[in-house]
Amino acid sequence: MADAAKLAVVRGPSTSALGLQPSYDVLVVGGGIAGMESALTLGDMGYKVLLVEKEASVGGKMILLSKVFPTLDCASCISTPKMAATSHHPNITTLLYSEIEGISRDDGGLFRVRLRRKPTFVDWAACTGCGECEIVCTVALPDEFNADLVARRATHIAFPQAVPKKAVVDRFGTSPCSFTCPAGVKAHGYVSLVRAGKYDEAFRLHMEDAPLPGSLSRACYAPCEGECTRGTLEGTVPIRAIKRFMVDRYYAAHPIPEYGPSAATRAERVAVVGSGPAGLSAAYHLARRGYPVTVFEAAPLAGGMLRYAIPAYRLPKDVVDRDILNVTALGVELRTGTPVGSLAALRADGFAAAYLATGTMEGYALGVPGEDLDGVMDCMGFLKRVNGGEPLDLKGKTVMVVGGGNSAIDPARMAVRLGAAKVVIQYRRSRTEMPAHDWEIEAALEEGVELQVLHTPVRFLGEGGRLTAVESLTMRLGEPDASGRRAPIPVEGSETRVPVDLVVLAIGLKPSTGSFASEVELNRNGTVKVDAETLQTSLSHVFAGGDAVTGPSMIVQAIGQGKRAAFYIDRFLRGEALAGVRFDEPLPVVDKAEVVARVANITPRPAAPRHERPVAERLAAMAEVELPVSEDEARQGAARCLDCGGCSECHQCVQACPAHAFHFEMREEKAEELVRSVIVSTGFKLFDGRKKPLLGYGRFPNVINAMEMDRLLAPTRPYNTVLRPSDGKAPDNIAYVLCTGSRDCTVDHRLCSRVCCMYSLKQAQLILGALPLADVTIYYMDIRAFGKGYEEFFQQARGMGVTFVKGKVAQVDERPNGNLTVTYEDIEGGGGKRQMEHDLVVLSVGLLPNRDALQLFPGGQLEADPNSYVREVDEDLEPGRTSIPGVFVAGTASAARDIPDTVLHAGAAAAQTAAYLKRMEEGR
Amino acid sequence: MSATTLRDKQEVFRDELVMRDRIAALLGDGPKTVPELAAALGRPSHEVLAWVAAMRRYGRVEERGKANDEGYFAYALKA
Ligand SMILES: Cc1cc2nc3c(=O)[nH]c(=O)nc-3n(C[C@H](O)[C@H](O)[C@H](O)COP(=O)(O)OP(=O)(O)OC[C@H]3O[C@@H](n4cnc5c(N)ncnc54)[C@H](O)[C@@H]3O)c2cc1C
Ligand code: SF4
Ligand code: SF4
């Protein structure tokens, strides 16, 4: 009890003094063979045990072994009954996939345990362990239960004999691409589906969130690519090009949607005003929720900006048509050429709710003389006319587009296509300040558009009401203004005049909301005032979204607002509360630096190709500028994806699961328990062969460690038999290097690991059973066969023909055929340096302390021994007692042990714990 | 081979999802060993083994008979 003074410093408040009753007699931390043994012993004595295991199954490392020495019993045959007994014992509660955040001991000697239950995303009560989800999952990760020798899937059952046999999904967070999408499109999901060759599934996943994939695949500004983690390396995943590939393929095969009208389960009719992306998206999501929806559109054709703003060379109109079919196929009624002038009229017509998505279909005026001349148009007027198919012959004409945003680029490039002799974009700041995307500016320049920066028009001049010339002023840049950009300042007396036939003003777009000003509240800039979360306006049954709310934004933002509005309109119509209900709660976004750190050495891949039609060819017609990528390019592009969030949310598992067990909305849960005593059975760690670089582990595929060999020998092995990893050859000359990382001061581990000699002997015998013609050589310093039957086991191996070489291995080198040269010092025969060739080398790596155990309690209360194992204060006479009263240690958490010794030690720790509890009960 | 550069395992495993269709196409012409597949794909044998092992795990391929004289198994599409 020398530690009592130290404990007093960090003690928490007395929970026992507060009258709280402990819920368990014992907390067992770690469900390996030691933890299970202690728990079962105490459970059988009648004590209530809480067993907490961080993995999704009990069993620890023993269950992963092939057989056990010296009996050669099958490890899983003898483990599984214990695992089942633990999990079904009436006095044992097992908490799997859970971690302990901290344990504190109060004055009364009770322990307060803070727990974190990790979400499995699978309802274990429903999951039958059938494994169907693993077959369809599109994300491959290293299988830690197979020593990373083979891939598993993001959804996985820990191992075939797992108890319980239930799936968990690895989700580290939301991938940056999916997290950033304003429409909640699961970019990572469809990228991983395309990678896996599941193109139709990729399309359908997109349709869960957004109904206009064709338009997005052409004209989305792709914020996902801007956030893509691979972009911080050698180049982003070409997410939009991948989408285009999947959409083109799907649309070619499905000229009309696969589905028909959705069942009208709701009586309330909803009016959507405006058929741009915001309106179409709301209509789609409302129809899917069973509402009869009517979309009112003022223009002759549906699509809003998709139809009338974005030119066909960027977004072919047949793609827009096909996208709109996705919405109308659900039974949505589309009334084009039908402007809505009053919300009250809609109400009177029997619409229970309305969604206002009228966009920003008009341009602002510049306010300079001559703006009303024939030949001065605003950007939307110009685009609507040409995109609407009205002829406009610009052959031989000079066109000036005024403005620096994306909406200036489109009219300019369009004018080039309409035959203009000269097209100039005039902008009042410099190119650096232009809000247009750089690639769009570049494309315009390539096509012959000229840029006249630091100029602004001050007067339009004409003859007979027709524009003939533009008078402009030169500008210079001053200090940054409210927008953060340097303000343009006119240079006095710098007026110049140039002859111009057509001016297109692209200086901003204003919300088309004027006709509703008397009915709903508007902001000063004319946008509709809404609740930012619910998009509800000042009229409770009217919601609004898209550019009419945000001001000019982007397609995918408008689509996102439509989806959000549909969610809240549905709640409104059902009479459910809107306040305090979140529309979407994704997992937090993963940290990109952590993703990059997870992949040790990323190999750069060639940049994703972009294909564009040559300039001459694209100008000849309204031909689409961007060309599609090939199937192979799409899949290779998708293969760049780093699977940032682990699971991609492709939802294949959700669909494949016969038990409907997947629940992606599950979240981490925190809990607190009060217990009387604690057993620490957190086990050991394995020496990392890379710390002996001369032995080649991690550099040569055919140098493996003994845990990997145990997996290769186990019935649930990763390959069909023992094969060497370099090429799948059944090895016939295998070497073991004993004491790798044990008894070795150079790696700061002086102890003998006690089990390596014996497991190597075991593996040698099993190899000779599996590959009877193989040679096995064991390089050793001395063979430590100290237990019952161990010496006999050693002799048995000798008798079977295993070669023993007394020698210290210094180096392993790879030969061109993948074989390995082992260089060692002969310390028995003639002495000196020797070399031998093998086709597989197994490092008999040592056991190391699991230092994590020491962190369970604060401030170093749980003391370590000089080798960093949990210290047993009286190892000789009271095994299992630690530096904290009431805390015991079982198994390899306190020293390297084999299974028989671990079971014995766990029994001793259980007995110590029982005695302690009894003393507590009796107040001694 | 002596200059084998080992790519990160995660990157190798991930490529299975793309390579599995190419491997399946090659096996459509008959069973093949890992080195044969590696030669046809122009990719390192140790990566091909990882892909074949995952395909076997998830029920796409299976080994046929015993290892040949060089110690290699032939893999075939699972019926
Ligand atoms: C030139 C230009 C290029 C663009 N390029 C891109 C791009 O490449 N990528 C990108 O992401 N974004 C781009 N955008 C922005 C994008 O088009 C918009 O963010 C998006 O279309 C907004 O969708 P919305 O549904 O809110 O509005 P809109 O698309 O404007 O749709 C509103 C619809 O409502 C109709 N309407 C209006 N009033 C009424 C009424 N009273 N009754 C009935 N109907 C009415 C309108 O006619 C229109 O059809 C571009 C914009 C412009 C101007
Ligand atoms: S959502 Fe997709 S990636 Fe995620 S676990 Fe399910 S199948 Fe795998
Ligand atoms: S690497 Fe993949 S998951 Fe990560 S952001 Fe890029 S596309 Fe998304």
Coordinates of N, CA, C and O in Angstrom, one line a residue, chain A residues 666-769:
Chain A
M666 N -26.3 5.6 -36.7 CA -25.8 5.3 -35.4 C -24.6 6.3 -35.1 O -23.8 6.6 -36.0
R667 N -24.5 6.6 -33.8 CA -23.4 7.5 -33.4 C -22.8 7.0 -32.1 O -23.4 6.2 -31.4
E668 N -21.6 7.4 -31.9 CA -20.8 7.0 -30.7 C -21.7 7.3 -29.4 O -22.3 8.3 -29.4
E669 N -21.6 6.4 -28.4 CA -22.3 6.7 -27.2 C -21.3 6.7 -26.0 O -20.4 5.9 -26.0
K670 N -21.5 7.6 -25.1 CA -20.6 7.6 -23.9 C -21.4 7.0 -22.8 O -22.6 7.1 -22.7
A671 N -20.7 6.4 -21.9 CA -21.4 5.8 -20.7 C -20.5 5.9 -19.5 O -19.2 6.0 -19.6
E672 N -21.0 5.7 -18.3 CA -20.2 5.7 -17.1 C -20.7 4.6 -16.2 O -21.9 4.4 -16.1
E673 N -19.8 3.8 -15.7 CA -20.2 2.7 -14.8 C -19.3 2.9 -13.5 O -18.2 3.4 -13.5
L674 N -19.9 2.3 -12.4 CA -19.3 2.3 -11.1 C -19.0 0.8 -10.8 O -19.9 0.0 -10.9
V675 N -17.7 0.5 -10.5 CA -17.4 -0.9 -10.2 C -16.5 -1.0 -9.0 O -15.9 0.0 -8.5
R676 N -16.5 -2.2 -8.4 CA -15.7 -2.4 -7.1 C -14.3 -2.7 -7.4 O -13.4 -2.4 -6.5
S677 N -14.0 -3.3 -8.5 CA -12.6 -3.7 -8.7 C -12.3 -3.8 -10.3 O -13.3 -3.8 -11.0
V678 N -11.0 -3.9 -10.6 CA -10.7 -3.9 -12.0 C -9.6 -4.9 -12.3 O -8.7 -5.1 -11.5
I679 N -9.8 -5.7 -13.4 CA -8.7 -6.5 -13.9 C -8.3 -6.0 -15.3 O -9.1 -5.9 -16.2
V680 N -7.0 -5.8 -15.3 CA -6.4 -5.3 -16.6 C -5.9 -6.5 -17.3 O -4.9 -7.1 -16.9
S681 N -6.5 -6.8 -18.5 CA -6.0 -7.9 -19.3 C -5.9 -7.5 -20.7 O -6.5 -8.0 -21.6
T682 N -5.1 -6.5 -20.9 CA -5.0 -5.8 -22.2 C -3.9 -6.5 -23.1 O -3.7 -6.0 -24.2
G683 N -3.3 -7.5 -22.7 CA -2.4 -8.3 -23.6 C -1.2 -7.6 -24.0 O -0.7 -6.7 -23.3
F684 N -0.6 -8.1 -25.1 CA 0.7 -7.7 -25.5 C 0.7 -7.1 -26.9 O -0.3 -7.1 -27.6
K685 N 1.8 -6.5 -27.3 CA 2.0 -6.1 -28.7 C 3.1 -6.9 -29.3 O 3.9 -7.5 -28.6
L686 N 3.2 -6.9 -30.6 CA 4.2 -7.7 -31.3 C 5.3 -6.8 -31.8 O 5.1 -5.6 -32.2
F687 N 6.5 -7.3 -31.7 CA 7.7 -6.5 -32.2 C 7.5 -6.3 -33.7 O 7.2 -7.1 -34.5
D688 N 7.8 -5.0 -34.1 CA 7.7 -4.6 -35.5 C 9.1 -5.0 -36.2 O 10.1 -4.3 -35.9
G689 N 9.0 -5.9 -37.1 CA 10.2 -6.4 -37.8 C 11.0 -5.3 -38.5 O 12.2 -5.4 -38.7
R690 N 10.3 -4.2 -38.8 CA 11.0 -3.1 -39.5 C 12.1 -2.4 -38.6 O 13.0 -1.7 -39.1
K691 N 12.0 -2.7 -37.3 CA 13.0 -2.1 -36.4 C 14.4 -2.8 -36.5 O 15.3 -2.4 -35.9
K692 N 14.4 -3.9 -37.3 CA 15.7 -4.6 -37.6 C 15.8 -4.5 -39.1 O 15.6 -5.5 -39.8
P693 N 16.2 -3.3 -39.6 CA 16.1 -3.1 -41.1 C 16.9 -4.1 -41.9 O 16.6 -4.4 -43.0
L694 N 18.0 -4.6 -41.3 CA 18.9 -5.5 -42.1 C 18.2 -6.8 -42.4 O 18.6 -7.5 -43.3
L695 N 17.1 -7.1 -41.6 CA 16.5 -8.4 -41.9 C 15.4 -8.3 -43.0 O 14.8 -9.3 -43.4
G696 N 15.2 -7.1 -43.5 CA 14.4 -7.0 -44.8 C 12.9 -6.9 -44.6 O 12.2 -6.8 -45.6
Y697 N 12.4 -7.0 -43.4 CA 10.9 -7.0 -43.2 C 10.4 -5.7 -43.7 O 10.9 -4.6 -43.4
G698 N 9.3 -5.8 -44.5 CA 8.7 -4.5 -45.0 C 9.3 -4.1 -46.3 O 8.8 -3.3 -47.0
R699 N 10.5 -4.7 -46.6 CA 11.2 -4.4 -47.9 C 11.0 -5.5 -48.9 O 10.9 -5.3 -50.1
F700 N 11.2 -6.7 -48.4 CA 11.1 -7.9 -49.2 C 9.8 -8.6 -48.9 O 9.6 -9.0 -47.8
P701 N 9.0 -8.9 -49.9 CA 7.7 -9.5 -49.6 C 7.9 -10.9 -49.0 O 7.0 -11.3 -48.2
N702 N 9.0 -11.6 -49.2 CA 9.1 -12.9 -48.7 C 9.7 -13.0 -47.3 O 10.1 -14.1 -46.8
V703 N 9.9 -11.9 -46.7 CA 10.3 -11.9 -45.2 C 9.0 -11.5 -44.5 O 8.5 -10.5 -44.6
I704 N 8.5 -12.5 -43.7 CA 7.3 -12.3 -43.0 C 7.5 -12.5 -41.5 O 8.6 -12.9 -41.1
N705 N 6.5 -12.2 -40.7 CA 6.7 -12.5 -39.3 C 5.9 -13.7 -38.9 O 5.1 -14.2 -39.7
A706 N 6.1 -14.2 -37.7 CA 5.5 -15.4 -37.3 C 4.0 -15.3 -37.1 O 3.3 -16.3 -37.3
M707 N 3.5 -14.2 -36.8 CA 2.0 -14.0 -36.7 C 1.5 -14.2 -38.1 O 0.4 -14.9 -38.3
E708 N 2.1 -13.7 -39.1 CA 1.7 -13.9 -40.5 C 1.7 -15.4 -40.8 O 0.8 -15.9 -41.5
M709 N 2.8 -16.1 -40.4 CA 2.9 -17.5 -40.7 C 1.8 -18.3 -40.0 O 1.2 -19.2 -40.5
D710 N 1.5 -17.9 -38.7 CA 0.4 -18.5 -38.0 C -0.9 -18.4 -38.8 O -1.7 -19.3 -38.9
R711 N -1.1 -17.2 -39.4 CA -2.3 -17.0 -40.2 C -2.3 -17.9 -41.4 O -3.3 -18.4 -41.8
L712 N -1.1 -18.0 -42.0 CA -1.0 -18.8 -43.3 C -1.3 -20.3 -43.0 O -1.8 -21.0 -43.8
L713 N -1.0 -20.7 -41.7 CA -1.2 -22.1 -41.3 C -2.6 -22.3 -40.8 O -3.0 -23.5 -40.7
A714 N -3.3 -21.3 -40.4 CA -4.6 -21.4 -39.7 C -5.7 -21.9 -40.7 O -5.6 -21.6 -41.9
P715 N -6.7 -22.6 -40.3 CA -7.8 -23.1 -41.2 C -8.5 -21.9 -41.9 O -8.9 -22.0 -43.0
T716 N -8.5 -20.7 -41.3 CA -9.1 -19.6 -41.9 C -8.1 -18.7 -42.6 O -8.2 -17.5 -42.5
R717 N -7.1 -19.3 -43.2 CA -6.0 -18.6 -43.7 C -6.4 -17.7 -44.9 O -7.4 -17.9 -45.5
P718 N -5.5 -16.7 -45.2 CA -5.8 -15.7 -46.3 C -5.6 -16.3 -47.7 O -6.2 -15.9 -48.6
Y719 N -4.7 -17.3 -47.8 CA -4.5 -18.0 -49.1 C -5.0 -19.4 -49.0 O -5.4 -19.9 -48.0
N720 N -4.9 -20.1 -50.2 CA -5.4 -21.5 -50.1 C -4.5 -22.4 -49.4 O -5.0 -23.5 -48.9
T721 N -3.3 -22.1 -49.2 CA -2.4 -22.8 -48.4 C -1.2 -21.9 -48.0 O -1.3 -20.7 -48.1
V722 N -0.1 -22.5 -47.4 CA 1.0 -21.6 -47.2 C 1.7 -21.3 -48.5 O 2.1 -22.1 -49.2
L723 N 1.6 -20.0 -48.8 CA 2.2 -19.5 -50.1 C 3.1 -18.3 -49.7 O 2.8 -17.6 -48.7
R724 N 4.2 -18.1 -50.5 CA 5.0 -17.0 -50.2 C 4.4 -15.7 -50.9 O 3.9 -15.8 -52.0
P725 N 4.4 -14.6 -50.2 CA 3.7 -13.4 -50.6 C 4.3 -12.8 -51.9 O 3.5 -12.1 -52.6
S726 N 5.5 -13.1 -52.3 CA 6.0 -12.4 -53.5 C 5.3 -12.9 -54.8 O 5.2 -12.1 -55.7
D727 N 4.9 -14.1 -54.9 CA 4.3 -14.6 -56.1 C 3.4 -15.8 -56.0 O 3.0 -16.4 -57.0
G728 N 3.1 -16.1 -54.7 CA 2.1 -17.2 -54.6 C 2.7 -18.6 -54.7 O 1.9 -19.6 -54.9
K729 N 4.0 -18.7 -54.6 CA 4.6 -20.1 -54.7 C 4.5 -20.8 -53.4 O 4.7 -20.1 -52.3
A730 N 4.2 -22.1 -53.4 CA 4.3 -22.8 -52.2 C 5.8 -23.0 -51.8 O 6.6 -23.5 -52.6
P731 N 6.2 -22.4 -50.7 CA 7.7 -22.4 -50.4 C 8.2 -23.8 -50.1 O 7.5 -24.6 -49.6
D732 N 9.5 -24.0 -50.4 CA 10.0 -25.4 -50.1 C 11.3 -25.3 -49.3 O 11.9 -26.3 -49.0
N733 N 11.7 -24.1 -48.9 CA 12.9 -23.9 -48.1 C 12.7 -22.7 -47.2 O 13.0 -21.6 -47.6
I734 N 12.3 -23.0 -46.0 CA 11.9 -21.9 -45.1 C 12.8 -21.7 -44.0 O 13.2 -22.7 -43.4
A735 N 13.1 -20.5 -43.7 CA 14.0 -20.2 -42.5 C 13.3 -19.5 -41.4 O 12.4 -18.7 -41.7
Y736 N 13.6 -19.8 -40.2 CA 13.1 -19.1 -39.0 C 14.3 -18.3 -38.4 O 15.4 -18.9 -38.2
V737 N 14.1 -17.1 -38.0 CA 15.1 -16.3 -37.3 C 14.6 -16.1 -35.9 O 13.7 -15.2 -35.7
L738 N 15.1 -16.8 -35.0 CA 14.6 -16.7 -33.6 C 15.1 -15.5 -32.9 O 16.1 -14.8 -33.4
C739 N 14.5 -15.1 -31.9 CA 14.9 -14.0 -31.0 C 14.9 -12.6 -31.8 O 15.7 -11.7 -31.5
T740 N 14.0 -12.5 -32.8 CA 14.0 -11.2 -33.5 C 13.3 -10.2 -32.6 O 12.1 -10.3 -32.3
G741 N 14.0 -9.2 -32.1 CA 13.4 -8.2 -31.2 C 13.3 -8.6 -29.8 O 12.7 -8.0 -29.0
S742 N 13.9 -9.8 -29.4 CA 14.0 -10.2 -28.0 C 15.4 -10.3 -27.7 O 16.3 -10.6 -28.5
R743 N 15.7 -10.2 -26.4 CA 17.1 -10.3 -25.9 C 18.0 -9.5 -26.7 O 19.1 -9.9 -27.1
D744 N 17.5 -8.3 -27.0 CA 18.3 -7.4 -28.0 C 18.3 -6.0 -27.5 O 17.3 -5.3 -27.6
C745 N 19.5 -5.6 -27.0 CA 19.6 -4.2 -26.5 C 19.4 -3.2 -27.6 O 19.0 -2.1 -27.3
T746 N 19.7 -3.5 -28.8 CA 19.7 -2.5 -29.9 C 18.3 -2.0 -30.1 O 18.0 -1.0 -30.7
V747 N 17.3 -2.8 -29.7 CA 15.9 -2.4 -29.9 C 15.2 -2.2 -28.5 O 14.0 -2.1 -28.4
D748 N 16.1 -2.1 -27.5 CA 15.6 -1.8 -26.1 C 14.6 -2.8 -25.6 O 13.6 -2.5 -25.0
H749 N 14.9 -4.1 -25.9 CA 14.1 -5.1 -25.4 C 15.0 -6.3 -25.0 O 15.3 -7.1 -25.8
R750 N 15.3 -6.3 -23.7 CA 16.3 -7.3 -23.2 C 15.7 -8.6 -22.9 O 16.4 -9.6 -22.8
L751 N 14.4 -8.6 -22.7 CA 13.8 -9.9 -22.2 C 13.7 -10.9 -23.2 O 13.6 -10.7 -24.4
C752 N 13.7 -12.2 -22.8 CA 13.3 -13.3 -23.6 C 11.8 -13.3 -23.7 O 11.1 -13.0 -22.8
S753 N 11.3 -13.5 -24.9 CA 9.8 -13.5 -25.1 C 9.1 -14.8 -24.8 O 7.9 -14.9 -24.9
R754 N 9.8 -15.8 -24.4 CA 9.3 -17.0 -23.8 C 8.6 -17.9 -24.8 O 8.5 -19.1 -24.6
V755 N 7.9 -17.3 -25.8 CA 7.1 -18.2 -26.6 C 7.7 -18.4 -28.0 O 7.2 -19.3 -28.7
C756 N 8.7 -17.6 -28.4 CA 9.1 -17.7 -29.8 C 9.7 -19.0 -30.2 O 9.5 -19.5 -31.3
C757 N 10.6 -19.6 -29.3 CA 11.2 -20.9 -29.6 C 10.1 -21.9 -29.9 O 10.1 -22.6 -30.9
M758 N 9.1 -21.9 -29.0 CA 8.1 -22.9 -29.0 C 7.1 -22.7 -30.2 O 6.7 -23.7 -30.9
Y759 N 6.7 -21.5 -30.5 CA 5.8 -21.3 -31.6 C 6.5 -21.6 -32.9 O 5.9 -22.1 -33.9
S760 N 7.8 -21.3 -33.0 CA 8.6 -21.7 -34.2 C 8.6 -23.2 -34.4 O 8.5 -23.7 -35.5
L761 N 8.8 -23.9 -33.3 CA 8.8 -25.4 -33.4 C 7.5 -25.9 -33.8 O 7.4 -26.8 -34.7
K762 N 6.5 -25.2 -33.3 CA 5.1 -25.6 -33.7 C 4.9 -25.4 -35.2 O 4.4 -26.2 -35.9
Q763 N 5.2 -24.2 -35.6 CA 5.0 -23.8 -37.0 C 5.8 -24.7 -38.0 O 5.4 -25.2 -39.0
A764 N 7.1 -25.0 -37.5 CA 7.9 -25.9 -38.4 C 7.2 -27.3 -38.6 O 7.2 -27.8 -39.7
Q765 N 6.7 -27.8 -37.5 CA 6.0 -29.1 -37.6 C 4.7 -29.0 -38.5 O 4.5 -29.9 -39.3
L766 N 4.0 -27.9 -38.3 CA 2.8 -27.7 -39.1 C 3.2 -27.5 -40.6 O 2.5 -28.0 -41.5
I767 N 4.3 -26.8 -40.9 CA 4.7 -26.6 -42.3 C 5.0 -28.0 -42.9 O 4.6 -28.3 -44.0
L768 N 5.7 -28.8 -42.1 CA 6.1 -30.1 -42.7 C 4.8 -31.0 -42.9 O 4.8 -31.8 -43.8
G769 N 3.8 -30.7 -42.1 CA 2.5 -31.4 -42.4 C 1.9 -30.9 -43.7 O 1.4 -31.7 -44.5

